[in-house]
Amino acid sequence: MLDLDAGKYAPFVWLAYGLTAFVFIAMIWSSLAYARRWKDKAQPKGPT
Amino acid sequence: MSLARLLRREASLAWGRGGGPLVALGFYAGAATLLPLAIGPEAGRLAAVAPGAAWVTLALASLLCLDRLFERDFEDGALDLLLLSPAPLELVCAVKCLGQWLATAAPLAVAAPVAAVALGAESRLAPLILVSALIGGLAFVFLGGIGAALSLGARRGGLLTAVIVLPLYVPPVIFGGGAIAAFASGLPWLPGFALLAAYAASAVALGPLAMAAACRNALS
Amino acid sequence: MAAPAWAPTRRADGRRPAACGVPPQAAGLPLSAAKANALNMALAPTFLTNPDRFMAFSRWAAPLFGMLAVGLAAAGLWLGFTAPEDYQQGDTVRIMFIHVPAAWTCMFAYFCLGGASLLGLVFRHALADAAAAAAAPLGAAFTFLALATGSLWGRPMWGAWWVWDGRLTSVLVLFLLYIAYMALRGALDDEAKAARASAILALVGLVNLPIIHWSVEWWNSLHQGASVFRAGGPAMGPEFLWPLLLMALAYTAAFGALWLVRIRGEVWRRRAVALQLREARA
């Protein structure tokens, strides 16, 4: 069964997963924002 | 031959300009003085770290001289002339590094056993530290030359050179430090020493290729 | 003593020698970067060297990789959290499912960076340089993840936040290499020069990486004080192996998707810069 109770190790496990989620969100956000920003500048008259 | 003359020029420039090896030696002495002030003067504790501290401070001191290797010749146009010389740029870079080694790394290598013994290392370690520092200095200069050539024309070139070069210093620092530590505790020290020599030899052989490519790029 | 042809006379009078203005072609250099790029765009042989075809390909490939990563990660996490606790490590074994893939991916990203740099250096493909530039921040982020999760795993298992274990130390050096690469790239203003200089550094790092890894292992074998903890060990059961494998694939797919998106951003950026130049000239 799904075991989400990490017992006495919970702080370490959830901190590791939380950090990973945070870094992934940051990577996704920055990559998409970077691409979108320059796409808009490369097509100034196109639909944005 | 002309390369011998270039070597003499490089060595005398590195020796004579801006205090020459005195600056590096001064840094070395200063850093070695700060160490006991930071970790405490107990002889036992100092003696345990003395050879390693002398070794890693040597690596840092050899970093300091790198900005003099290409930067001035790049700024005043001498590097353009060297590029046009009949000798291949790879060879010119190797000779420049060799001159740098003669003028700063060799004096530092002489200072290394003195610093180690002054910090409390046993004096029987001195010969090995001297030879390791001479060979390791070769690796430090030829690796450092890559960083110095790559950061030509960059903002904050000196700090950038250090950031580029320090991770590359990991193997020679490990090999030399390992050989000295093994010798100090009576273990076989030859493997570490041989690895240091092999690493220095490959740095001397391959480093100039990267240096010359970086110089050509900076001048293009 | 007669000075040789290349010996400058600047020391005597401080003048700049006249050779500063020599065009690079006269010195036997290859074509200038701009010319080579123009040539490259005209004669691009495969879909990966042609920016237009790359944009068409990555337009559907990037979301595909992204969805693949999400699906694989969902399956891997489900299996990972339904797996029984490890009899030695308890619940901390769950950190392995995000730590080990991050460590693999940061190595993989460096090989991608090195490969792209080699292509950019040898063939002067503009796209290869964009790929190298895009891989570095992602690789650094994965390296950071590997270090941070390793530290969070090490604290309960080793009783210390950091242990000078061979593998950990070489990942740390890899992190420093990424930082050096990005610092060099950011410090040079001329973009063509920055591309080539950082490509040379990436290749130097690529040659050194196995030596660094091996030297750190050798160093670790000298200092037996640190307990070496093998991740899972050879006897890792399938209940751990499957989620680990799925998560590794998910990380690789995620890196692929993010890499493609960032390369797209780089291509757009170059087009925007070219557009600005054209408008400024007009």
XYZ file of C-alpha atoms in Angstrom:
550
model
C 0.000 0.000 0.000
C 0.929 3.612 -0.395
C 3.205 4.433 2.500
C 3.502 8.172 2.968
C 4.409 8.007 6.647
C 8.187 8.185 6.802
C 8.282 7.951 10.582
C 11.288 9.504 12.245
C 12.936 10.139 8.878
C 10.021 12.242 7.636
C 11.825 15.620 7.796
C 14.675 14.348 5.640
C 12.515 12.533 3.117
C 10.028 15.355 2.669
C 12.690 18.035 2.608
C 14.461 16.128 -0.160
C 11.271 15.738 -2.168
C 10.234 19.316 -1.524
C 13.605 20.637 -2.636
C 13.475 18.500 -5.761
C 9.988 19.758 -6.580
C 11.082 23.333 -6.021
C 14.145 23.022 -8.267
C 12.098 21.319 -10.985
C 9.477 24.061 -10.869
C 12.202 26.677 -11.030
C 13.827 24.946 -14.025
C 10.535 24.576 -15.880
C 9.476 28.132 -15.159
C 12.795 29.710 -16.099
C 13.139 27.650 -19.300
C 9.620 28.461 -20.472
C 9.885 32.123 -19.516
C 13.219 32.441 -21.302
C 11.887 30.838 -24.477
C 8.689 32.866 -24.417
C 10.408 36.169 -23.779
C 12.786 35.840 -26.705
C 10.122 34.395 -28.953
C 8.083 37.552 -28.421
C 11.082 39.717 -29.184
C 11.987 37.700 -32.277
C 8.464 38.089 -33.686
C 7.525 41.636 -32.693
C 4.612 41.877 -35.122
C 3.328 38.336 -34.823
C 0.481 37.236 -32.559
C 1.750 36.939 -29.022
C 67.334 29.336 -31.098
C 64.470 31.751 -31.012
C 62.450 29.648 -28.590
C 65.304 29.774 -26.121
C 65.226 33.528 -26.433
C 61.462 33.538 -25.850
C 61.995 31.430 -22.754
C 64.575 33.904 -21.497
C 62.184 36.787 -22.193
C 59.289 35.112 -20.408
C 61.349 34.134 -17.399
C 62.914 37.556 -17.076
C 59.556 39.294 -17.447
C 57.965 37.068 -14.838
C 61.006 37.477 -12.620
C 61.564 41.159 -13.015
C 58.224 42.836 -13.349
C 55.999 43.806 -10.453
C 58.071 42.208 -7.737
C 58.503 38.909 -9.551
C 58.490 35.818 -7.362
C 58.562 37.992 -4.253
C 54.823 38.599 -4.547
C 54.058 34.897 -4.755
C 56.463 34.123 -1.943
C 54.965 36.886 0.158
C 51.499 35.483 -0.389
C 52.751 32.028 0.466
C 54.371 33.216 3.685
C 51.289 35.205 4.637
C 48.896 32.342 4.043
C 51.132 29.963 5.981
C 51.194 32.460 8.856
C 47.419 32.770 8.931
C 46.955 29.026 9.260
C 48.181 28.601 12.873
C 46.374 31.818 13.785
C 43.159 30.257 12.561
C 43.425 26.710 13.865
C 45.484 27.269 17.009
C 49.153 26.922 17.848
C 49.172 23.425 19.416
C 52.153 21.653 17.909
C 50.409 18.317 17.520
C 47.478 19.690 15.632
C 49.646 21.868 13.401
C 52.093 19.067 12.642
C 49.260 16.847 11.484
C 48.088 19.317 8.859
C 51.412 21.004 8.031
C 52.375 19.037 4.871
C 48.874 19.208 3.447
C 48.536 22.879 4.294
C 51.878 23.662 2.664
C 50.757 21.744 -0.419
C 47.346 23.349 -0.854
C 48.716 26.831 -0.144
C 51.265 26.210 -2.875
C 48.436 25.525 -5.307
C 46.755 28.780 -4.306
C 49.981 30.767 -4.546
C 50.616 29.465 -8.050
C 47.136 30.716 -8.989
C 48.135 34.268 -8.178
C 50.815 34.496 -10.829
C 48.561 33.344 -13.653
C 47.162 36.738 -14.582
C 50.675 37.776 -15.598
C 51.001 34.876 -18.002
C 48.979 36.104 -21.006
C 47.123 39.220 -19.900
C 49.881 41.805 -20.453
C 50.966 40.341 -23.762
C 47.324 40.313 -24.803
C 46.755 43.934 -23.854
C 49.862 45.421 -25.431
C 49.695 43.365 -28.608
C 52.742 41.155 -28.037
C 50.476 38.125 -28.279
C 49.488 39.151 -31.815
C 53.170 39.169 -32.736
C 53.715 35.794 -31.122
C 50.796 34.470 -33.169
C 52.561 35.584 -36.343
C 55.883 34.055 -35.384
C 57.097 31.004 -37.293
C 56.899 28.826 -34.198
C 53.467 27.239 -33.650
C 51.407 28.984 -30.982
C 51.169 25.739 -29.006
C 54.938 25.712 -28.596
C 54.970 29.402 -27.735
C 52.372 28.812 -25.000
C 54.381 25.903 -23.636
C 57.501 28.051 -23.526
C 55.608 30.848 -21.779
C 54.414 28.405 -19.140
C 57.904 27.031 -18.752
C 59.222 30.544 -18.201
C 56.528 31.136 -15.622
C 57.475 27.888 -13.915
C 61.140 28.858 -13.780
C 60.434 32.319 -12.427
C 57.676 31.662 -9.880
C 56.868 27.980 -9.409
C 60.472 26.984 -8.760
C 61.028 29.612 -6.023
C 57.692 28.610 -4.508
C 58.795 24.974 -4.571
C 61.895 25.922 -2.612
C 59.717 27.743 -0.111
C 57.262 24.851 0.264
C 59.402 22.547 2.445
C 60.475 25.544 4.513
C 56.862 26.455 5.177
C 55.915 22.844 5.917
C 58.761 22.365 8.391
C 58.104 25.738 9.994
C 54.515 24.683 10.553
C 55.733 21.534 12.281
C 56.169 18.859 9.623
C 59.033 16.449 10.150
C 62.158 17.561 8.339
C 62.594 14.167 6.654
C 59.587 15.124 4.532
C 61.391 18.141 3.082
C 63.057 16.480 0.073
C 59.839 14.833 -1.080
C 57.884 18.064 -0.623
C 60.481 19.929 -2.673
C 60.417 17.439 -5.555
C 56.629 17.131 -5.453
C 56.300 20.901 -5.492
C 58.643 21.161 -8.471
C 56.684 18.552 -10.442
C 53.291 19.657 -9.172
C 54.174 23.254 -10.001
C 54.526 22.183 -13.606
C 50.984 20.796 -13.549
C 49.686 23.899 -11.767
C 51.235 26.250 -14.324
C 50.143 24.300 -17.400
C 46.596 23.832 -16.119
C 46.474 27.385 -14.886
C 47.643 28.635 -18.258
C 44.457 27.207 -19.783
C 42.355 29.218 -17.364
C 44.448 32.334 -17.900
C 44.169 32.047 -21.679
C 40.435 31.363 -21.551
C 39.673 34.399 -19.421
C 41.585 36.779 -21.705
C 39.422 39.799 -22.394
C 36.897 38.854 -19.728
C 35.589 41.085 -17.001
C 37.154 40.267 -13.616
C 39.692 38.038 -15.324
C 41.712 37.177 -12.224
C 38.840 35.828 -10.169
C 37.450 34.067 -13.218
C 40.782 32.335 -13.798
C 40.693 31.012 -10.250
C 37.139 29.716 -10.623
C 38.061 27.954 -13.852
C 41.315 26.497 -12.630
C 40.506 25.368 -9.095
C 38.372 22.333 -10.058
C 41.082 21.283 -12.488
C 43.620 21.389 -9.653
C 41.849 18.522 -7.885
C 43.935 15.630 -9.303
C 47.408 17.146 -8.760
C 46.444 18.301 -5.268
C 45.202 14.796 -4.456
C 48.205 12.991 -5.939
C 50.828 15.237 -4.374
C 49.092 15.444 -1.028
C 48.576 11.685 -1.055
C 52.228 10.990 -1.775
C 53.405 13.306 1.013
C 50.868 11.972 3.521
C 51.772 8.376 2.666
C 55.473 9.112 3.073
C 54.830 10.797 6.418
C 53.013 7.743 7.772
C 55.450 5.227 6.341
C 53.132 3.899 3.647
C 54.167 3.365 0.022
C 54.368 6.878 -1.386
C 55.593 6.008 -4.851
C 52.129 5.461 -6.426
C 50.938 8.951 -5.562
C 54.221 10.449 -6.663
C 54.177 8.567 -9.957
C 50.578 9.633 -10.570
C 51.539 13.251 -9.898
C 54.397 12.995 -12.373
C 52.179 11.340 -14.971
C 49.494 13.980 -14.515
C 52.058 16.783 -14.825
C 53.450 15.185 -17.984
C 50.036 14.965 -19.604
C 49.241 18.539 -18.552
C 52.476 19.672 -20.205
C 51.614 17.685 -23.325
C 47.925 18.613 -23.692
C 47.623 21.960 -21.925
C 49.314 23.974 -24.699
C 46.738 22.740 -27.229
C 43.907 24.253 -25.190
C 45.942 27.366 -24.380
C 46.746 28.033 -28.028
C 43.135 27.505 -29.065
C 42.010 29.909 -26.353
C 44.614 32.521 -27.357
C 43.600 32.311 -31.026
C 40.007 32.742 -29.997
C 40.781 35.755 -27.818
C 42.762 37.389 -30.620
C 40.283 36.669 -33.395
C 71.566 41.087 -29.538
C 69.229 41.064 -32.537
C 65.626 40.648 -31.549
C 63.778 37.781 -33.244
C 60.850 38.589 -35.483
C 58.234 38.013 -32.828
C 59.968 39.715 -29.947
C 58.062 42.953 -29.329
C 59.878 46.141 -28.589
C 57.220 47.458 -26.272
C 59.274 47.221 -23.101
C 61.650 49.938 -24.231
C 59.211 52.676 -25.160
C 55.806 51.327 -24.120
C 54.392 51.679 -27.628
C 51.839 49.206 -28.888
C 53.256 47.175 -31.752
C 51.507 47.701 -35.043
C 50.403 44.101 -35.431
C 47.219 44.549 -33.417
C 45.188 45.238 -36.521
C 46.207 42.143 -38.428
C 43.031 40.466 -39.704
C 42.585 37.014 -38.240
C 42.471 35.372 -41.639
C 46.010 36.518 -42.293
C 47.100 34.531 -39.260
C 45.844 31.291 -40.737
C 42.639 31.226 -38.733
C 39.467 29.617 -40.063
C 36.564 31.708 -41.261
C 35.106 34.264 -38.928
C 32.245 32.974 -36.821
C 29.621 35.031 -38.635
C 30.704 33.752 -42.031
C 30.856 30.192 -40.802
C 27.391 30.504 -39.319
C 25.983 31.874 -42.554
C 27.638 29.049 -44.460
C 26.340 26.568 -41.957
C 22.778 27.792 -42.239
C 22.989 27.562 -46.025
C 24.496 24.091 -46.165
C 23.046 22.427 -43.082
C 23.133 18.696 -43.761
C 20.864 17.185 -41.111
C 17.790 18.245 -39.214
C 19.743 18.896 -36.044
C 22.075 21.437 -37.595
C 19.363 23.373 -39.366
C 17.681 25.795 -36.956
C 14.380 25.823 -38.874
C 14.107 22.053 -38.916
C 15.218 21.921 -35.310
C 12.458 24.337 -34.346
C 9.903 22.229 -36.193
C 11.199 19.065 -34.516
C 11.483 20.453 -31.003
C 8.038 22.007 -31.217
C 6.438 18.610 -30.776
C 9.402 16.753 -29.245
C 9.723 18.982 -26.176
C 6.103 18.534 -24.962
C 6.338 14.840 -25.820
C 9.419 14.417 -23.634
C 7.721 16.454 -20.942
C 4.642 14.240 -20.909
C 6.850 11.164 -20.973
C 8.711 12.489 -17.942
C 5.495 13.160 -16.043
C 4.117 9.702 -16.802
C 7.320 7.902 -15.891
C 7.728 9.941 -12.721
C 4.134 9.203 -11.677
C 4.696 5.476 -12.148
C 8.095 5.595 -10.462
C 6.836 7.561 -7.481
C 3.841 5.262 -7.056
C 6.068 2.181 -7.062
C 8.594 3.986 -4.874
C 6.096 4.856 -2.185
C 4.312 1.500 -2.262
C 7.610 -0.358 -1.907
C 8.280 -1.747 1.563
C 10.707 0.055 3.843
C 14.288 -1.054 3.482
C 15.290 -3.211 6.449
C 18.476 -1.161 6.952
C 17.601 2.319 5.789
C 13.946 2.451 6.645
C 12.030 5.179 4.889
C 15.136 7.075 3.809
C 15.427 4.645 0.923
C 12.775 6.794 -0.762
C 15.354 9.560 -1.114
C 17.324 7.197 -3.358
C 14.603 7.450 -6.007
C 15.297 11.143 -6.482
C 18.968 11.238 -5.504
C 20.489 8.611 -7.774
C 18.608 9.783 -10.930
C 19.737 13.357 -10.241
C 23.342 12.177 -9.984
C 23.035 10.225 -13.245
C 21.380 13.110 -15.017
C 23.992 15.654 -13.994
C 26.706 13.406 -15.456
C 24.627 12.839 -18.587
C 24.065 16.585 -18.927
C 27.811 17.187 -18.800
C 28.376 14.665 -21.572
C 25.710 16.453 -23.603
C 27.444 19.763 -22.862
C 30.801 18.340 -23.906
C 29.413 16.743 -27.062
C 27.623 19.925 -28.101
C 30.770 21.936 -27.390
C 32.843 19.611 -29.550
C 30.390 19.932 -32.437
C 30.265 23.682 -31.980
C 34.039 23.959 -31.884
C 34.814 21.695 -34.826
C 31.914 22.399 -37.198
C 30.945 25.828 -35.872
C 27.297 24.871 -35.783
C 25.390 27.743 -34.222
C 22.811 25.283 -32.955
C 25.441 23.179 -31.205
C 26.605 26.244 -29.344
C 23.035 27.070 -28.387
C 22.687 23.503 -27.108
C 25.838 23.830 -25.013
C 24.697 27.130 -23.566
C 21.308 25.632 -22.741
C 22.676 22.468 -21.119
C 24.877 24.191 -18.531
C 22.277 25.730 -16.184
C 20.173 22.562 -16.306
C 23.182 20.406 -15.515
C 24.115 22.686 -12.646
C 20.583 22.463 -11.263
C 20.619 18.649 -11.420
C 24.042 18.620 -9.773
C 22.715 20.815 -7.008
C 19.801 18.421 -6.558
C 22.141 15.443 -6.379
C 24.265 17.175 -3.732
C 21.338 18.427 -1.669
C 19.379 15.186 -1.660
C 22.583 13.248 -1.010
C 23.224 15.425 1.990
C 19.656 14.911 3.244
C 20.101 11.183 2.799
C 23.495 11.185 4.452
C 22.415 12.983 7.611
C 20.210 10.159 8.946
C 22.343 7.363 7.449
C 25.871 8.546 8.197
C 25.050 10.977 10.953
C 26.685 13.800 9.010
C 25.471 16.287 6.429
C 28.540 15.779 4.327
C 30.927 12.873 4.020
C 34.046 12.955 1.887
C 32.941 9.916 -0.015
C 34.490 9.457 -3.440
C 31.286 9.686 -5.390
C 29.969 12.696 -3.491
C 33.222 14.548 -3.899
C 33.403 14.047 -7.636
C 29.828 15.319 -7.985
C 30.905 18.381 -6.005
C 33.803 18.941 -8.411
C 31.362 18.533 -11.297
C 29.280 21.307 -9.742
C 32.363 23.525 -9.651
C 33.009 22.750 -13.331
C 29.472 23.823 -14.222
C 29.928 27.044 -12.258
C 33.237 27.709 -14.015
C 31.601 27.126 -17.395
C 28.736 29.502 -16.710
C 31.027 32.108 -15.162
C 33.296 32.088 -18.213
C 30.361 32.287 -20.580
C 28.900 35.216 -18.695
C 32.156 37.120 -18.373
C 32.950 37.458 -22.074
C 30.967 40.128 -23.890
C 31.646 39.026 -27.453
C 29.241 36.167 -28.019
C 31.259 34.286 -30.632
C 34.331 34.453 -28.422
C 32.369 33.413 -25.355
C 30.994 30.428 -27.265
C 34.405 29.188 -28.337
C 36.147 29.877 -25.029
C 33.481 28.079 -23.039
C 33.510 25.200 -25.533
C 37.261 24.803 -24.978
C 36.676 24.815 -21.233
C 33.906 22.225 -21.561
C 36.244 19.932 -23.493
C 39.070 20.416 -20.993
C 36.578 19.514 -18.287
C 35.375 16.510 -20.246
C 38.927 15.185 -20.524
C 39.556 15.885 -16.853
C 36.300 14.531 -15.487
C 37.290 10.821 -15.571
C 40.680 11.692 -14.082
C 39.056 13.761 -11.345
C 36.590 10.981 -10.624
C 39.307 8.368 -10.491
C 41.664 10.515 -8.425
C 38.943 11.171 -5.874
C 38.216 7.439 -5.652
C 41.927 6.799 -5.185
C 42.122 9.484 -2.520
C 39.119 7.975 -0.784
C 40.771 4.571 -0.707
C 43.751 6.155 1.079
C 41.608 7.668 3.802
C 39.535 4.781 5.026
C 38.083 6.877 7.847
C 34.936 7.767 5.932
C 32.465 4.943 5.771
C 31.587 4.203 2.200
C 27.929 3.645 1.812
C 26.848 1.914 -1.350
C 23.480 3.029 -2.625
C 21.328 -0.041 -2.218
C 24.285 -2.317 -2.804
C 24.404 -5.173 -5.230
C 21.565 -6.966 -3.482
C 18.983 -4.309 -4.279
C 15.659 -6.015 -4.724
C 13.355 -5.468 -7.703
C 10.914 -3.549 -5.501
C 13.569 -0.796 -5.327
C 15.157 -1.343 -8.721
C 12.008 -0.721 -10.746
C 11.072 2.638 -9.250
C 14.718 3.687 -9.468
C 14.850 2.773 -13.139
C 11.576 4.552 -13.897
C 12.685 7.659 -12.064
C 16.014 7.626 -13.905
C 14.180 7.503 -17.228
C 11.820 10.243 -16.035
C 14.759 12.473 -15.096
C 16.420 11.862 -18.446
C 13.193 12.687 -20.299
C 12.707 15.792 -18.173
C 16.228 16.920 -18.947
C 15.568 16.306 -22.638
C 12.361 18.354 -22.578
C 13.873 21.240 -20.642
C 16.979 21.176 -22.811
C 14.911 21.436 -25.991
C 12.881 24.299 -24.537
C 16.022 26.175 -23.566
C 17.631 25.586 -26.965
C 14.479 26.996 -28.527
C 14.866 30.009 -26.284
C 18.487 30.404 -27.395
C 17.496 30.207 -31.053
C 14.774 32.813 -30.502
C 17.205 35.022 -28.656
C 19.712 34.890 -31.509
C 16.966 35.693 -33.987
C 15.828 38.592 -31.842
C 19.366 39.952 -31.643
C 19.777 39.598 -35.412
C 16.448 41.361 -35.897
C 17.510 44.222 -33.665
C 20.762 44.575 -35.611
C 18.864 44.633 -38.889
C 16.451 47.247 -37.592
C 19.294 49.337 -36.241
C 20.985 49.297 -39.644
C 17.801 50.114 -41.549
